[in-house]
Coordinates of C-alpha atoms and ligand atoms in Angstrom, one line a residue:
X1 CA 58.1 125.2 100.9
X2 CA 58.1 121.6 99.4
X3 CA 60.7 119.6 100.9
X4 CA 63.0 117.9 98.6
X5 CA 61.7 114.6 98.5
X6 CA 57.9 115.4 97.6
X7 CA 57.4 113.8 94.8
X8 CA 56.6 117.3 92.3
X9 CA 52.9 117.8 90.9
X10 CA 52.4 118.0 86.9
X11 CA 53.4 121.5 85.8
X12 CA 50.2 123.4 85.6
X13 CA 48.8 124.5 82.2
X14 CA 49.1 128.3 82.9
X15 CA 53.1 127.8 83.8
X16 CA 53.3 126.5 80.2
X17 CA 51.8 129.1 79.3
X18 CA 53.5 131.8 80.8
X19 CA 57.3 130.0 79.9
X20 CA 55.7 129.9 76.1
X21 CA 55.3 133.5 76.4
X22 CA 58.4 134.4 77.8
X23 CA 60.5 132.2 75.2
X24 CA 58.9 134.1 72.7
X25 CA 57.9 132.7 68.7
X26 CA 60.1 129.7 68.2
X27 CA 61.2 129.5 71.3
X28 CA 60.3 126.4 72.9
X29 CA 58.9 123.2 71.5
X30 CA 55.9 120.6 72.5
X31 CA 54.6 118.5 70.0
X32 CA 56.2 114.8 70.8
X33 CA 57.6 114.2 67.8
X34 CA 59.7 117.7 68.2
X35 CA 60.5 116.8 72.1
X36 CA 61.9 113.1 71.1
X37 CA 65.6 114.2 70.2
X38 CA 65.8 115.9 73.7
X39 CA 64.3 113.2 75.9
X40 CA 66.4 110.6 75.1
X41 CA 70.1 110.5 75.6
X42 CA 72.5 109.6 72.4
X43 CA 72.8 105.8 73.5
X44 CA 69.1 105.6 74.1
X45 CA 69.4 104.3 77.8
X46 CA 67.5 107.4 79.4
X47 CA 64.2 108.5 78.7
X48 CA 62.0 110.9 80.1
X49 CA 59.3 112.9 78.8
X50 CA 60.0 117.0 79.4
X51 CA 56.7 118.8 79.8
X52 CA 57.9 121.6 77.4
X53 CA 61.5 122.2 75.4
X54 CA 62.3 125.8 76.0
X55 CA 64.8 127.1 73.7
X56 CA 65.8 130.4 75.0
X57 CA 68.3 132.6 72.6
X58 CA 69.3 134.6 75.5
X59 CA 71.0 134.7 78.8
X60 CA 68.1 137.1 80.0
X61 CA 65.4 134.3 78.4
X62 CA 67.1 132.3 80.7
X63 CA 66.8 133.9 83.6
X64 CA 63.2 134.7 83.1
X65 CA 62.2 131.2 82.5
X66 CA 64.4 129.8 85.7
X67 CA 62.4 132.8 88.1
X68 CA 59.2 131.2 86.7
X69 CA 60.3 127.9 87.1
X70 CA 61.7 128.7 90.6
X71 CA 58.1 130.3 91.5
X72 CA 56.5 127.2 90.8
X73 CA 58.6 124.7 92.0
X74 CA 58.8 123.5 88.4
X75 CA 62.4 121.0 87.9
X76 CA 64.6 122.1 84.7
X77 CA 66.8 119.6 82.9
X78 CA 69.6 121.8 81.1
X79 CA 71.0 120.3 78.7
X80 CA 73.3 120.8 75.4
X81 CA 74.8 118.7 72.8
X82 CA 73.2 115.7 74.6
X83 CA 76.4 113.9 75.0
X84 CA 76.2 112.4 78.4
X85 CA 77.2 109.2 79.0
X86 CA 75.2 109.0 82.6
X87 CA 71.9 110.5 81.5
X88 CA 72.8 113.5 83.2
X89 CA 70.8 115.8 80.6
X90 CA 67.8 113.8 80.1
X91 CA 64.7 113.9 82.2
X92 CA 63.1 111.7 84.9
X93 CA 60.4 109.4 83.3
X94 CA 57.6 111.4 85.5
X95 CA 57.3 113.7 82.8
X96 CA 56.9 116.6 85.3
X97 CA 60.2 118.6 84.4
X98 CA 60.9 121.3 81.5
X99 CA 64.1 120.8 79.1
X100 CA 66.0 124.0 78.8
X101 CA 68.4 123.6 75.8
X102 CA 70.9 126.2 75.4
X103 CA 71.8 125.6 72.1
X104 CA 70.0 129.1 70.5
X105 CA 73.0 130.7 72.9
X106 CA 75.0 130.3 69.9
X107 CA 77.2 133.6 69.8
X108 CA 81.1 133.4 70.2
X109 CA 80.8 137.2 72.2
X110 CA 84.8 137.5 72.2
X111 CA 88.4 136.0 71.0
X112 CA 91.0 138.3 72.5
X113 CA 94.5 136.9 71.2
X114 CA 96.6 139.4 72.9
X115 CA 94.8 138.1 76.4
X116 CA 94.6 134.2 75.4
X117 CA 90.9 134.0 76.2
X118 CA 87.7 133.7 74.4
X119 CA 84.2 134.5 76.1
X120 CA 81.6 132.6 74.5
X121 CA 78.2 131.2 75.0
X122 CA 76.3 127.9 76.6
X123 CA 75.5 126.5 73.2
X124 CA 78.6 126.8 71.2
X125 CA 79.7 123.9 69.9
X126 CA 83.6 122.4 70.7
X127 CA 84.6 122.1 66.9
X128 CA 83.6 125.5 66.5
X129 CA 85.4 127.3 69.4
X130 CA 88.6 125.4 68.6
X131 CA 87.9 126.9 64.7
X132 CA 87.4 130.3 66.1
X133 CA 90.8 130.0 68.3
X134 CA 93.1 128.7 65.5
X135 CA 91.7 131.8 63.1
X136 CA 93.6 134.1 65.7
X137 CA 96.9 131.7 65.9
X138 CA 95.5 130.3 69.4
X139 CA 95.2 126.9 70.6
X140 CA 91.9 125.7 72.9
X141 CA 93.3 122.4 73.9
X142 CA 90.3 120.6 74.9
X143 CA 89.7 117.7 72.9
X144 CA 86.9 114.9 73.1
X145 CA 85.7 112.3 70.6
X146 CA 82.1 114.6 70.4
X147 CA 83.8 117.8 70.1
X148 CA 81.7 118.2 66.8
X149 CA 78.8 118.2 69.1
X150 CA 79.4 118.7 72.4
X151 CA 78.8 122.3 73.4
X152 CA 80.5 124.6 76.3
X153 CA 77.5 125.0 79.2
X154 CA 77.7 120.9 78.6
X155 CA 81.4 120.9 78.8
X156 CA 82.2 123.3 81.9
X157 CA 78.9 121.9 83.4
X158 CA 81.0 118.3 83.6
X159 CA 84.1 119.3 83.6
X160 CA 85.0 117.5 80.6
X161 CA 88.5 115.7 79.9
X162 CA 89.4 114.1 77.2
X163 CA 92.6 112.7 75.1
X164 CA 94.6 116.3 76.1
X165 CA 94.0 116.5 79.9
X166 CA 97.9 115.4 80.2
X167 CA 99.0 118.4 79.3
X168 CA 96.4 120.6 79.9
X169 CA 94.3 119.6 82.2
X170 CA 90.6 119.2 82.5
X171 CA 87.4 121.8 81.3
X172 CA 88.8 123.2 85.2
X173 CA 91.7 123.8 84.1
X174 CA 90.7 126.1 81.0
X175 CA 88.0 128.1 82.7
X176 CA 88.5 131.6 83.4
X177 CA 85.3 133.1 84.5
X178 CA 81.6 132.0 83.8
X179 CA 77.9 133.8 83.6
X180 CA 75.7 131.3 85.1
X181 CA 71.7 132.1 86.3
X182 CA 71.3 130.9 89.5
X183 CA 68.3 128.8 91.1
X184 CA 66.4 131.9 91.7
X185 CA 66.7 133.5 88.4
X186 CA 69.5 136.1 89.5
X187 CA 72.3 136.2 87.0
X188 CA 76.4 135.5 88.6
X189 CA 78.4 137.6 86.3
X190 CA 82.1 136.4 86.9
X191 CA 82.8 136.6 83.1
X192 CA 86.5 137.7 83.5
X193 CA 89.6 137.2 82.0
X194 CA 91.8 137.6 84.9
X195 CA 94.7 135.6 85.4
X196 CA 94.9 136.4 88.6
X197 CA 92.1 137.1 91.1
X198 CA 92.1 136.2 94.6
X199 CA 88.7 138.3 95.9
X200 CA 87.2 135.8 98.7
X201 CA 85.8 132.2 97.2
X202 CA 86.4 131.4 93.5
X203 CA 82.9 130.9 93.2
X204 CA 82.6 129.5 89.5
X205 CA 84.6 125.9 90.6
X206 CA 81.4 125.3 92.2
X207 CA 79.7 125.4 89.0
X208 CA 81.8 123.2 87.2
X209 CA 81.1 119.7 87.3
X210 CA 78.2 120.5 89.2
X211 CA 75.5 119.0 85.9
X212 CA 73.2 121.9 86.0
X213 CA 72.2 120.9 89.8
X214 CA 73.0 124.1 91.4
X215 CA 72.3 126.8 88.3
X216 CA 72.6 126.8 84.2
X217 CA 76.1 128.1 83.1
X218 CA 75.3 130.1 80.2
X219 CA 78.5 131.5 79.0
X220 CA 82.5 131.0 79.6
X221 CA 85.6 132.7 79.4
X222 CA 88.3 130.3 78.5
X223 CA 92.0 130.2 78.5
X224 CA 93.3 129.8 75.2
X225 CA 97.7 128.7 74.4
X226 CA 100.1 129.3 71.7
X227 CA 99.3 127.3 69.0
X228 CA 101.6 124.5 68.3
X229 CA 104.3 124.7 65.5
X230 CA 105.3 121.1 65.1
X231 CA 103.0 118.1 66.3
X232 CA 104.7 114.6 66.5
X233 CA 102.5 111.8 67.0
X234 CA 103.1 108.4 67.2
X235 CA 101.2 104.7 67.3
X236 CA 103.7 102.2 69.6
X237 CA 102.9 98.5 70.6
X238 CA 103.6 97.3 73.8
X239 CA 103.8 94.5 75.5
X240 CA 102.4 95.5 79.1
X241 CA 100.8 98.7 81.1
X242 CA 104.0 98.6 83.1
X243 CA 105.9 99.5 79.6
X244 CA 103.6 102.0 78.4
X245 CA 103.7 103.8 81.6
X246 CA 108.0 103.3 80.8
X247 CA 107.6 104.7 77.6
X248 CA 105.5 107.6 79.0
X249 CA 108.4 108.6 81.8
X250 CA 111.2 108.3 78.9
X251 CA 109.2 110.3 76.7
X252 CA 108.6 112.9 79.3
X253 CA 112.6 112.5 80.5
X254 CA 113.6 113.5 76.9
X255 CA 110.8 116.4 76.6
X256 CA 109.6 117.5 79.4
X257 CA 105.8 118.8 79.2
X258 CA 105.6 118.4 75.6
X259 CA 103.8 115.3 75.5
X260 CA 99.9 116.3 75.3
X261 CA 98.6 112.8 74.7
X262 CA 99.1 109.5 76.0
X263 CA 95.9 106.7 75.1
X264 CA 96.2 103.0 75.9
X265 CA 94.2 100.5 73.9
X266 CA 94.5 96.8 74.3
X267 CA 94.3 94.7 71.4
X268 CA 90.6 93.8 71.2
X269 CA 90.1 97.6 70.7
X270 CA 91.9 97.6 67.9
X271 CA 90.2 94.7 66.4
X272 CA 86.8 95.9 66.7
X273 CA 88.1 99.5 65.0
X274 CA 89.3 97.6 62.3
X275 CA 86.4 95.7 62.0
X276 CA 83.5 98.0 62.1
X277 CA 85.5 101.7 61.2
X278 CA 85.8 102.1 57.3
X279 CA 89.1 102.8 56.3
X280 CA 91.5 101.7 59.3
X281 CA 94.1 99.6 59.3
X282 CA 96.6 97.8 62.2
X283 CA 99.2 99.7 61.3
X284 CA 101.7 96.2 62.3
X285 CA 102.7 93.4 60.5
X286 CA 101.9 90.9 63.3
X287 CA 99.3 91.3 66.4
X288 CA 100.8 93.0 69.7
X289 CA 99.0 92.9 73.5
X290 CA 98.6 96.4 74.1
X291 CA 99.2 99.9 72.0
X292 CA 99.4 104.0 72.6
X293 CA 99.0 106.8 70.8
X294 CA 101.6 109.1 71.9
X295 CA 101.4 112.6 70.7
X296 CA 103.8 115.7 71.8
X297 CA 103.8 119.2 70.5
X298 CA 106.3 122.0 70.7
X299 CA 105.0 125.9 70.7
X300 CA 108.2 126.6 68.2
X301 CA 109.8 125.6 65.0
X302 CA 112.1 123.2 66.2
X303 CA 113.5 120.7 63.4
X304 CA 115.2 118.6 66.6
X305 CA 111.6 117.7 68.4
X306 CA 110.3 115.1 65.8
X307 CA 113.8 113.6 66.0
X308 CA 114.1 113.5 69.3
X309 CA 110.3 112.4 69.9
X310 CA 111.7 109.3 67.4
X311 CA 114.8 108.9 69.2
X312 CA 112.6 108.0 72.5
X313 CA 110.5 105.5 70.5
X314 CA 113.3 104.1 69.6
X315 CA 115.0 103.8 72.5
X316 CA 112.1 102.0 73.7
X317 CA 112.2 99.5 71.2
X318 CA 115.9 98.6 72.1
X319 CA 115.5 98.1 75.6
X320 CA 111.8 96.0 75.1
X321 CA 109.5 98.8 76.4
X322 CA 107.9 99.2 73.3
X323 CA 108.0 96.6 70.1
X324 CA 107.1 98.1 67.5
X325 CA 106.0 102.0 66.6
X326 CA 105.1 104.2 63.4
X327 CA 105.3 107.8 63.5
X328 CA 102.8 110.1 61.3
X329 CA 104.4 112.2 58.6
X330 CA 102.0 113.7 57.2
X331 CA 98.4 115.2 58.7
X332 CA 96.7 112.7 56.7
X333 CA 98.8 110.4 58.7
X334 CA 98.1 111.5 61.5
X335 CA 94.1 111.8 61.5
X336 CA 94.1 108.1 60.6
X337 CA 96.4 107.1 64.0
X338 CA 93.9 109.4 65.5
X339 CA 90.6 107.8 63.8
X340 CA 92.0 104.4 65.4
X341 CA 91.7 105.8 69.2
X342 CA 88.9 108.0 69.0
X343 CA 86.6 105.6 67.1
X344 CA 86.5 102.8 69.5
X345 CA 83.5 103.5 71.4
X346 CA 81.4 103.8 67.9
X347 CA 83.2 100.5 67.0
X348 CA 82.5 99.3 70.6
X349 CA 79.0 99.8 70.5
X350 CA 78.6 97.3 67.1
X351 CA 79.9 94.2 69.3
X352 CA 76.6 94.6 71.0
X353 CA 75.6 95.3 74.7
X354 CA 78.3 96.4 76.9
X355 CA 79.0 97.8 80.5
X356 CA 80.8 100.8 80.9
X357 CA 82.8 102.0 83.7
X358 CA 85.0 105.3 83.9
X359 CA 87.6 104.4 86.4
X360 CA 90.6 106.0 87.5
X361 CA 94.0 105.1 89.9
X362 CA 96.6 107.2 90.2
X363 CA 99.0 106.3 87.0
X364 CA 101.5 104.3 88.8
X365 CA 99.0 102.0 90.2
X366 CA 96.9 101.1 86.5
X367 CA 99.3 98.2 86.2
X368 CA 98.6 96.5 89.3
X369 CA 94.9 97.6 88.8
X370 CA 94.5 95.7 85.4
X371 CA 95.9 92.8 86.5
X372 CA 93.5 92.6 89.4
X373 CA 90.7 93.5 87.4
X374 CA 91.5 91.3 84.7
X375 CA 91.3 87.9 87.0
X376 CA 88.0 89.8 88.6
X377 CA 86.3 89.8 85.1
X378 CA 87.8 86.5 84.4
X379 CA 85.9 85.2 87.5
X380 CA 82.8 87.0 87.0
X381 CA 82.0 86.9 83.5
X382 CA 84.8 84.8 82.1
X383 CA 83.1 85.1 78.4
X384 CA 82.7 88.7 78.4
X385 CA 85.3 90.4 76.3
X386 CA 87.1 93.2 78.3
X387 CA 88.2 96.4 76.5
X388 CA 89.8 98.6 78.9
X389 CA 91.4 102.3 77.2
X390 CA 92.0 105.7 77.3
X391 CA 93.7 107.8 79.2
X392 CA 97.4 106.3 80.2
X393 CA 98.7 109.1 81.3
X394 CA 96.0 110.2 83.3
X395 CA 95.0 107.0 85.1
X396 CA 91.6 106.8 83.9
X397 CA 90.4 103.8 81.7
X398 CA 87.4 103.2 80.1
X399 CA 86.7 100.0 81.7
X400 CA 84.1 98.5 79.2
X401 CA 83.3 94.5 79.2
X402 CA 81.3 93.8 75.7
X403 CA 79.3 90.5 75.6
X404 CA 80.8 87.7 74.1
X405 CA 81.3 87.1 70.6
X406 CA 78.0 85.9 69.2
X407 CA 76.9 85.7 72.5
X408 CA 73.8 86.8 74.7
X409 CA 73.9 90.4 75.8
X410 CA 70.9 90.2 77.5
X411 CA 73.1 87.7 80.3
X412 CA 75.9 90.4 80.5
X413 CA 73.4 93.0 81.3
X414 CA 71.6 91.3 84.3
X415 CA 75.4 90.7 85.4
X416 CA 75.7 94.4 85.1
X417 CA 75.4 95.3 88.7
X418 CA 76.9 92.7 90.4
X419 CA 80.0 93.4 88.1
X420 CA 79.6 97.4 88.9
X421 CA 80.1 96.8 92.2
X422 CA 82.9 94.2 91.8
X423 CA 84.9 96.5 89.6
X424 CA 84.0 99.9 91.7
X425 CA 84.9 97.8 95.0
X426 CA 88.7 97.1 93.4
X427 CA 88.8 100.9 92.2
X428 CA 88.3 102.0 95.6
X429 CA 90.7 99.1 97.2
X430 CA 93.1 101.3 94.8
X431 CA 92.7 104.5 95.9
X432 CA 91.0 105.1 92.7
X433 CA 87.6 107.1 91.4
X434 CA 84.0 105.2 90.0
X435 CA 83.7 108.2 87.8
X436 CA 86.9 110.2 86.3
X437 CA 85.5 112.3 83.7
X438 CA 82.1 111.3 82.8
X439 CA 80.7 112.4 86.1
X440 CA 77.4 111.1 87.9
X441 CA 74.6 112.1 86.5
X442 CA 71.2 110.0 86.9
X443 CA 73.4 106.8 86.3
X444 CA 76.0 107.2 89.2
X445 CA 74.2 108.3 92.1
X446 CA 73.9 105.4 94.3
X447 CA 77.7 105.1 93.9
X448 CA 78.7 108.9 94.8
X449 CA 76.7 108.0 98.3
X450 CA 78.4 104.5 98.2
X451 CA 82.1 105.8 97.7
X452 CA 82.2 109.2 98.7
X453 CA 83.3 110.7 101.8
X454 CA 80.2 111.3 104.2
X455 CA 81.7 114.4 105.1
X456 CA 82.3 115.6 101.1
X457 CA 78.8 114.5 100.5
X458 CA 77.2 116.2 103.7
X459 CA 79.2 119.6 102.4
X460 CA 77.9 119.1 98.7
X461 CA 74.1 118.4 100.4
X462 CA 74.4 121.7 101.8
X463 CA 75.9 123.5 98.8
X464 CA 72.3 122.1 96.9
X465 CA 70.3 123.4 99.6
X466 CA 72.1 126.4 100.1
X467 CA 72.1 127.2 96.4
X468 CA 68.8 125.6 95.0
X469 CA 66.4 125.4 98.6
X470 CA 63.6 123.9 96.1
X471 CA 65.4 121.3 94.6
X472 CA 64.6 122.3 90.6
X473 CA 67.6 122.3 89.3
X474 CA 68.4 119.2 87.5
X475 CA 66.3 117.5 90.3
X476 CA 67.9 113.5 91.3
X477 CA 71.1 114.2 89.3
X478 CA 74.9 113.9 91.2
X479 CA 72.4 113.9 94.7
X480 CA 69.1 112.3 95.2
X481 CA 65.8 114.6 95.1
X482 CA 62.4 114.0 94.4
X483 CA 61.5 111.1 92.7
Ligands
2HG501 C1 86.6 108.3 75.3 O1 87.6 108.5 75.9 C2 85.2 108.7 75.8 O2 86.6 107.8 74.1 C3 84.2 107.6 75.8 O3 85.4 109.2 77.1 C4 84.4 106.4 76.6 O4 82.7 105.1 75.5 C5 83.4 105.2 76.5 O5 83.4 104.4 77.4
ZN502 ZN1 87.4 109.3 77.8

């Protein structure tokens, strides 16, 4: 048995062979032209050559090509919609892995409304399973800026969050059972759509968040909600953290779990929207420091919520919380307070190079937190222009510092580990996580065995060895394997 850290021979002409017969006609692909989609990720900052694109359309296929792969020793990158901001889906540049794609496991296998669950497979995309829950009256609350490409092995695989984790919590949160081939090729079958089942270790949470490393999830059941009657959503300006976090407890004061969204955007976020996105506007008269979306939904016909949602943002105004707000009445409306949240990081990326970092404190600190970091940055990189968002109400900011206006990216990105560690260093001195909801991938390694707790990271060691003794699945990614 090869020990982890061997670096891994070239795969051997007759494996390619044999996966190519197992995937059947127009099941895998080779030519370079055909591989380039898959080996690079979306922001073209991971490459790596994949000795064959299999494109199995079944979770059997799977399974057939993983007990080759396991036979040989051969490493397998899963991967879906290619959405990953860490490079978690792309290969290593030693060219000596295969890409499994799951996106031929395209079938939605069931939507039971009376249950609230829908079963579907590895390769379906976001946009479509939220389609295929609202034609039954049903709600799947996840929600991400690439839901029109993202796909569900990618999103239970990292445990996705999003701009609705407030109220419903993260990919964890929504999962009720999973089919996932193992390491070996043997297929877990915990597809179920039990509410409640308490038989020994809930084996699927180690699956989730787990980036392929310890098998290929290949279908989900998920938990799916009533669908909500009357939406309310709202863009507020603020003068501070402290007052958005004010306006997020008065909200909640007046009705209770409704709220489902909570984003924070400074300024400069809204300038490059407005700059780069066709079609937005600042929806003020006169610039304001910081702004939220705010968006609360009620299962029920209630003419009182919207009212009431108003009352609160007014409220806020009065007592200097908030300064200014506008509240959506129509859907047009609202898609374009939506447009001017979820478009910043395609209006980010047209300000040229920047460093991203996924941060999260627990939501009472983030004040104290962006004070700190902001005289850190100021210190470090005084030029760079700091954009820190997201997710308010669940402490986790996208903690991005774009080059200077005009300026010199290429200076900002040999700053860009000293300033990892600089911000990291203050997240931990605040209790706080490197990565909140874009996981580790090949980007975040070093910093999982920096931060984490030796004893977490022995147990998790363990798990991989346990679970995957040869080290193929998604080898180097979340832990260190061969290189
Ligand atoms: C978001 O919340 C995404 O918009 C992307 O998680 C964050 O680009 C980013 O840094
Ligand atoms: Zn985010």
């Amino acid at each position: 048995m090869a020990a982890m850290d061997d670096p891994a021979p070239p795969v051997p002409a007759v494996m390619i062979a044999a996966l190519k017969e197992t995937l059947g006609p127009g099941g895998w692909l080779e030519a370079p032209a055909d591989r380039a989609p898959f080996e690079t990720d979306f922001r073209g900052l991971y490459h790596g050559p994949a000795a064959l694109i299999a494109l199995p359309d079944s979770t059997e296929r799977v399974a057939r090509v993983v007990a080759l792969c396991a036979r040989g020793r051969v490493g397998i990158v899963p991967q879906g919609g290619n959405t990953s901001y860490c490079g978690g889906a792309t290969p290593r540049p030693a060219g000596n892995e295969i890409l499994l794609s799951l996106r031929r496991l395209r079938r939605i296998r069931a939507v039971d409304a009376a249950g609230d669950a829908l079963t579907a497979e590895a390769g379906c995309v976001l946009a479509e399973l939220q389609s295929a829950a609202a034609a039954v009256d049903r709600l799947l609350p996840m929600s991400i800026g690439s839901e029109g490409s993202a796909t569900l092995g990618g999103l239970v695989s990292t445990n996705a969050g999003g701009t609705a984790v407030l109220r419903y919590g993260m990919m964890r949160a929504l999962v009720l059972g999973l089919e996932v081939v193992l390491p070996d090729g043997r297929v877990l079958n915990q597809l179920s759509g039990l509410r409640k089942d308490n038989t020994g270790y809930d084996l699927k949470q180690l699956f989730i968040g787990a980036e392929g490393t310890l098998g290929v999830v290949t279908a989900a059941t998920l938990r799916l909600f009533p669908r909500p009657a009357v939406t309310a959503t709202a863009f507020a300006a603020l003068p501070t953290p402290a007052a958005a976090l004010a306006l997020l407890a008065a909200l909640r004061d007046s009705l209770g779990d409704a709220v489902t969204t909570f984003e924070l955007m400074p300024r400069l976020a809204l300038e490059f929207v407005c700059r780069h996105v066709p079609g937005t506007r600042d929806p003020f008269g006169a610039p304001h420091a910081w702004y939220a979306l705010v968006e609360a939904t009620a299962g029920a016909e209630d003419p009182e919520f919207t009212p009431r949602f108003a009352s609160v943002l007014a409220a806020a105004i009065g007592d200097g919380h908030a300064q200014d707000a506008v509240i959506a009445s129509s859907g047009a409306e609202r898609e374009a307070l939506w447009r001017l949240r979820e478009t910043i990081p395609e209006a980010q990326r047209h300000e040229g190079v920047s460093l991203k970092h996924d941060i999260s404190v627990t939501p009472g600190r983030l004040p104290a937190f962006i004070a700190a970091g902001a005289a850190l940055v100021a210190r470090l990189a005084p030029h760079a222009r700091l954009v820190a968002y997201g997710h308010l109400g669940d402490g986790n900011l996208h903690y991005n510092l774009s080059e200077p206006a005009g300026g010199d990216g290429g200076a900002l990105s040999r700053q860009s580990e000293e300033i990892r560690r600089a911000v990291h260093d203050l997240v931990a001195a605040h209790g706080g996580s490197f990565s909140a909801e874009h996981g580790i991938g090949q980007a975040k390694v070093g910093e999982l065995e920096r931060y984490e707790d030796p004893v977490a990271l022995d147990l998790m060691r363990a798990m991989k060895r346990t679970l995957d003794p040869h080290g193929i699945m998604n080898p180097g990614k979340v832990l260190r394997g061969s290189e």
